[in-house]
Amino acid sequence: MSGMWVIGYGSLIFKPPPLYQYRVTGTLKGYIRRFWQSSSDHRGTPESPGRVVTLMSLKDLKSHSRFHNDLCTYELNPKLGESNVATDSVADLPASALANDIHDVQHKIDTLQEDDLKVWGVAYYVAPEHVDEMKAYLDVREQDGYTLHKVKFHVHSIPEDAKRIMREIPRDEAGDLFIESFIYIGTIDNESFVGPESVEDTAAIIKSSHGPSGPNFEYLNELTKAVRALDPDCRSRDFYLEDLVALATP
């Protein structure tokens, strides 16, 4: 049996799994991250579900126009790349700063490539002797609508103690290291998917929800801080998450 990589884009970033040997940071291309997965087992209850993150693929985003407004607010908003915007949360900006100047939204979305959408996260290496235990652990942790999907994780930073194992990792056409492994995603056709949901509505639910794993806001706040810390140059900053924190802070 060989070792395995566990890829995390949500709570696994700030609450690592047990028994891992190394952690590297990087990105998943062709996805966006949203709090559009209902949680009745960890950050909410069956009577009052909370919200946790899932990923949406480029294919789904292109195929379903109901997600396009949200894309234009964040990933396709040219204002987010300007220096006067990059220091503040989108939630704190005047309405004029959020105006999207894309004249042909459908064309812009149709021409999106995987490199245009990136979700920052982490990957944990698990030694062969712990693989079965790790799989059993994740099957319990990642319930309530999540299913396994094979993805590529593009590595950006490698700690010194992980360089030996990284020699076995392949490179893509651009020469960048990537890990191909399975990841848990709540797809748009699972019963717990609630998107699209406005950032205001999601924040209100997170603010009031609590489950067996703790307050829903704790999950959001810890994830937002952890994502921002993934890259020293702030490339990992997620304005969607920061908006939720600003709106959901008790």
mmCIF file of C-alpha atoms in Angstrom, residues 81-196:
data_model
loop_
_atom_site.group_PDB
_atom_site.id
_atom_site.type_symbol
_atom_site.label_atom_id
_atom_site.label_comp_id
_atom_site.label_asym_id
_atom_site.label_seq_id
_atom_site.Cartn_x
_atom_site.Cartn_y
_atom_site.Cartn_z
ATOM 1 C CA GLY A 81 -7.827 43.636 -8.133
ATOM 2 C CA GLU A 82 -7.338 47.348 -7.529
ATOM 3 C CA SER A 83 -5.080 48.529 -4.745
ATOM 4 C CA ASN A 84 -7.724 50.726 -3.108
ATOM 5 C CA VAL A 85 -10.031 47.724 -2.791
ATOM 6 C CA ALA A 86 -7.537 45.050 -1.794
ATOM 7 C CA THR A 87 -7.093 46.477 1.699
ATOM 8 C CA ASP A 88 -10.760 46.383 2.687
ATOM 9 C CA SER A 89 -13.526 43.843 2.820
ATOM 10 C CA VAL A 90 -16.037 44.092 -0.006
ATOM 11 C CA ALA A 91 -18.771 44.411 2.611
ATOM 12 C CA ASP A 92 -17.297 47.749 3.728
ATOM 13 C CA LEU A 93 -17.126 49.293 0.262
ATOM 14 C CA PRO A 94 -19.648 51.760 -1.170
ATOM 15 C CA ALA A 95 -22.105 50.343 -3.674
ATOM 16 C CA SER A 96 -20.321 52.118 -6.523
ATOM 17 C CA ALA A 97 -17.160 50.132 -5.848
ATOM 18 C CA LEU A 98 -19.054 46.894 -6.378
ATOM 19 C CA ALA A 99 -20.420 47.882 -9.781
ATOM 20 C CA ASN A 100 -19.390 45.262 -12.303
ATOM 21 C CA ASP A 101 -18.255 46.739 -15.595
ATOM 22 C CA ILE A 102 -18.467 43.501 -17.586
ATOM 23 C CA HIS A 103 -20.683 44.325 -20.558
ATOM 24 C CA ASP A 104 -21.209 40.787 -21.718
ATOM 25 C CA VAL A 105 -21.404 38.668 -18.582
ATOM 26 C CA GLN A 106 -22.418 35.500 -20.378
ATOM 27 C CA HIS A 107 -19.504 35.792 -22.802
ATOM 28 C CA LYS A 108 -17.095 36.406 -19.938
ATOM 29 C CA ILE A 109 -18.308 33.317 -18.103
ATOM 30 C CA ASP A 110 -18.337 31.186 -21.250
ATOM 31 C CA THR A 111 -14.669 31.984 -21.855
ATOM 32 C CA LEU A 112 -13.520 31.300 -18.298
ATOM 33 C CA GLN A 113 -10.658 28.824 -17.996
ATOM 34 C CA GLU A 114 -9.657 26.730 -15.001
ATOM 35 C CA ASP A 115 -6.699 29.033 -14.344
ATOM 36 C CA ASP A 116 -9.146 31.920 -13.844
ATOM 37 C CA LEU A 117 -10.666 30.348 -10.726
ATOM 38 C CA LYS A 118 -8.467 29.247 -7.833
ATOM 39 C CA VAL A 119 -9.276 28.066 -4.330
ATOM 40 C CA TRP A 120 -6.424 28.102 -1.835
ATOM 41 C CA GLY A 121 -6.084 25.139 0.474
ATOM 42 C CA VAL A 122 -3.758 22.523 1.923
ATOM 43 C CA ALA A 123 -2.733 18.936 1.278
ATOM 44 C CA TYR A 124 -1.657 16.498 3.982
ATOM 45 C CA TYR A 125 0.543 13.486 3.303
ATOM 46 C CA VAL A 126 -0.446 10.324 5.157
ATOM 47 C CA ALA A 127 2.054 7.465 5.432
ATOM 48 C CA PRO A 128 0.999 4.011 4.136
ATOM 49 C CA GLU A 129 0.509 2.514 7.593
ATOM 50 C CA HIS A 130 -2.122 5.142 8.459
ATOM 51 C CA VAL A 131 -4.100 5.240 5.207
ATOM 52 C CA ASP A 132 -6.945 2.932 6.263
ATOM 53 C CA GLU A 133 -7.409 4.749 9.560
ATOM 54 C CA MET A 134 -7.423 8.109 7.782
ATOM 55 C CA LYS A 135 -10.043 6.979 5.264
ATOM 56 C CA ALA A 136 -12.310 5.784 8.060
ATOM 57 C CA TYR A 137 -11.845 9.078 9.911
ATOM 58 C CA LEU A 138 -12.715 11.182 6.860
ATOM 59 C CA ASP A 139 -15.762 9.082 5.986
ATOM 60 C CA VAL A 140 -17.216 10.040 9.372
ATOM 61 C CA ARG A 141 -16.102 13.670 9.309
ATOM 62 C CA GLU A 142 -17.214 14.420 5.746
ATOM 63 C CA GLN A 143 -20.869 13.391 5.811
ATOM 64 C CA ASP A 144 -24.162 15.161 5.113
ATOM 65 C CA GLY A 145 -24.042 15.293 1.324
ATOM 66 C CA TYR A 146 -20.321 15.130 0.560
ATOM 67 C CA THR A 147 -18.983 12.673 -2.021
ATOM 68 C CA LEU A 148 -15.487 11.801 -3.240
ATOM 69 C CA HIS A 149 -14.052 13.405 -6.381
ATOM 70 C CA LYS A 150 -10.607 13.181 -7.960
ATOM 71 C CA VAL A 151 -8.877 16.553 -8.399
ATOM 72 C CA LYS A 152 -5.473 18.108 -9.027
ATOM 73 C CA PHE A 153 -3.940 20.207 -6.265
ATOM 74 C CA HIS A 154 -1.249 22.615 -7.458
ATOM 75 C CA VAL A 155 1.510 22.960 -4.867
ATOM 76 C CA HIS A 156 2.798 26.446 -4.014
ATOM 77 C CA SER A 157 4.899 26.035 -0.877
ATOM 78 C CA ILE A 158 6.750 23.072 0.584
ATOM 79 C CA PRO A 159 8.153 22.879 4.131
ATOM 80 C CA GLU A 160 11.731 21.726 4.438
ATOM 81 C CA ASP A 161 10.810 18.387 6.004
ATOM 82 C CA ALA A 162 8.491 17.514 3.091
ATOM 83 C CA LYS A 163 10.973 18.021 0.264
ATOM 84 C CA ARG A 164 11.988 14.370 0.189
ATOM 85 C CA ILE A 165 8.474 13.075 -0.455
ATOM 86 C CA MET A 166 7.831 15.859 -2.984
ATOM 87 C CA ARG A 167 10.519 14.444 -5.279
ATOM 88 C CA GLU A 168 7.978 11.775 -6.219
ATOM 89 C CA ILE A 169 5.329 14.334 -7.222
ATOM 90 C CA PRO A 170 4.767 14.967 -10.976
ATOM 91 C CA ARG A 171 4.848 18.338 -12.721
ATOM 92 C CA ASP A 172 2.371 19.819 -15.180
ATOM 93 C CA GLU A 173 3.115 21.377 -18.578
ATOM 94 C CA ALA A 174 4.227 24.599 -16.896
ATOM 95 C CA GLY A 175 6.648 22.732 -14.654
ATOM 96 C CA ASP A 176 4.578 23.182 -11.498
ATOM 97 C CA LEU A 177 4.172 20.411 -8.937
ATOM 98 C CA PHE A 178 0.711 18.928 -8.569
ATOM 99 C CA ILE A 179 -0.911 16.277 -6.410
ATOM 100 C CA GLU A 180 -3.746 14.185 -7.809
ATOM 101 C CA SER A 181 -5.985 12.814 -5.103
ATOM 102 C CA PHE A 182 -9.556 12.487 -3.904
ATOM 103 C CA ILE A 183 -11.461 15.259 -2.169
ATOM 104 C CA TYR A 184 -14.885 15.538 -0.548
ATOM 105 C CA ILE A 185 -17.284 17.931 -2.311
ATOM 106 C CA GLY A 186 -20.960 18.672 -1.764
ATOM 107 C CA THR A 187 -22.076 18.900 -5.396
ATOM 108 C CA ILE A 188 -24.999 21.046 -6.524
ATOM 109 C CA ASP A 189 -27.296 18.016 -6.826
ATOM 110 C CA ASN A 190 -26.902 16.783 -3.243
ATOM 111 C CA GLU A 191 -29.795 17.283 -0.813
ATOM 112 C CA SER A 192 -27.803 19.567 1.488
ATOM 113 C CA PHE A 193 -26.778 22.062 -1.204
ATOM 114 C CA VAL A 194 -28.542 25.414 -0.718
ATOM 115 C CA GLY A 195 -26.936 27.708 -3.298
ATOM 116 C CA PRO A 196 -27.118 30.243 -4.578
#
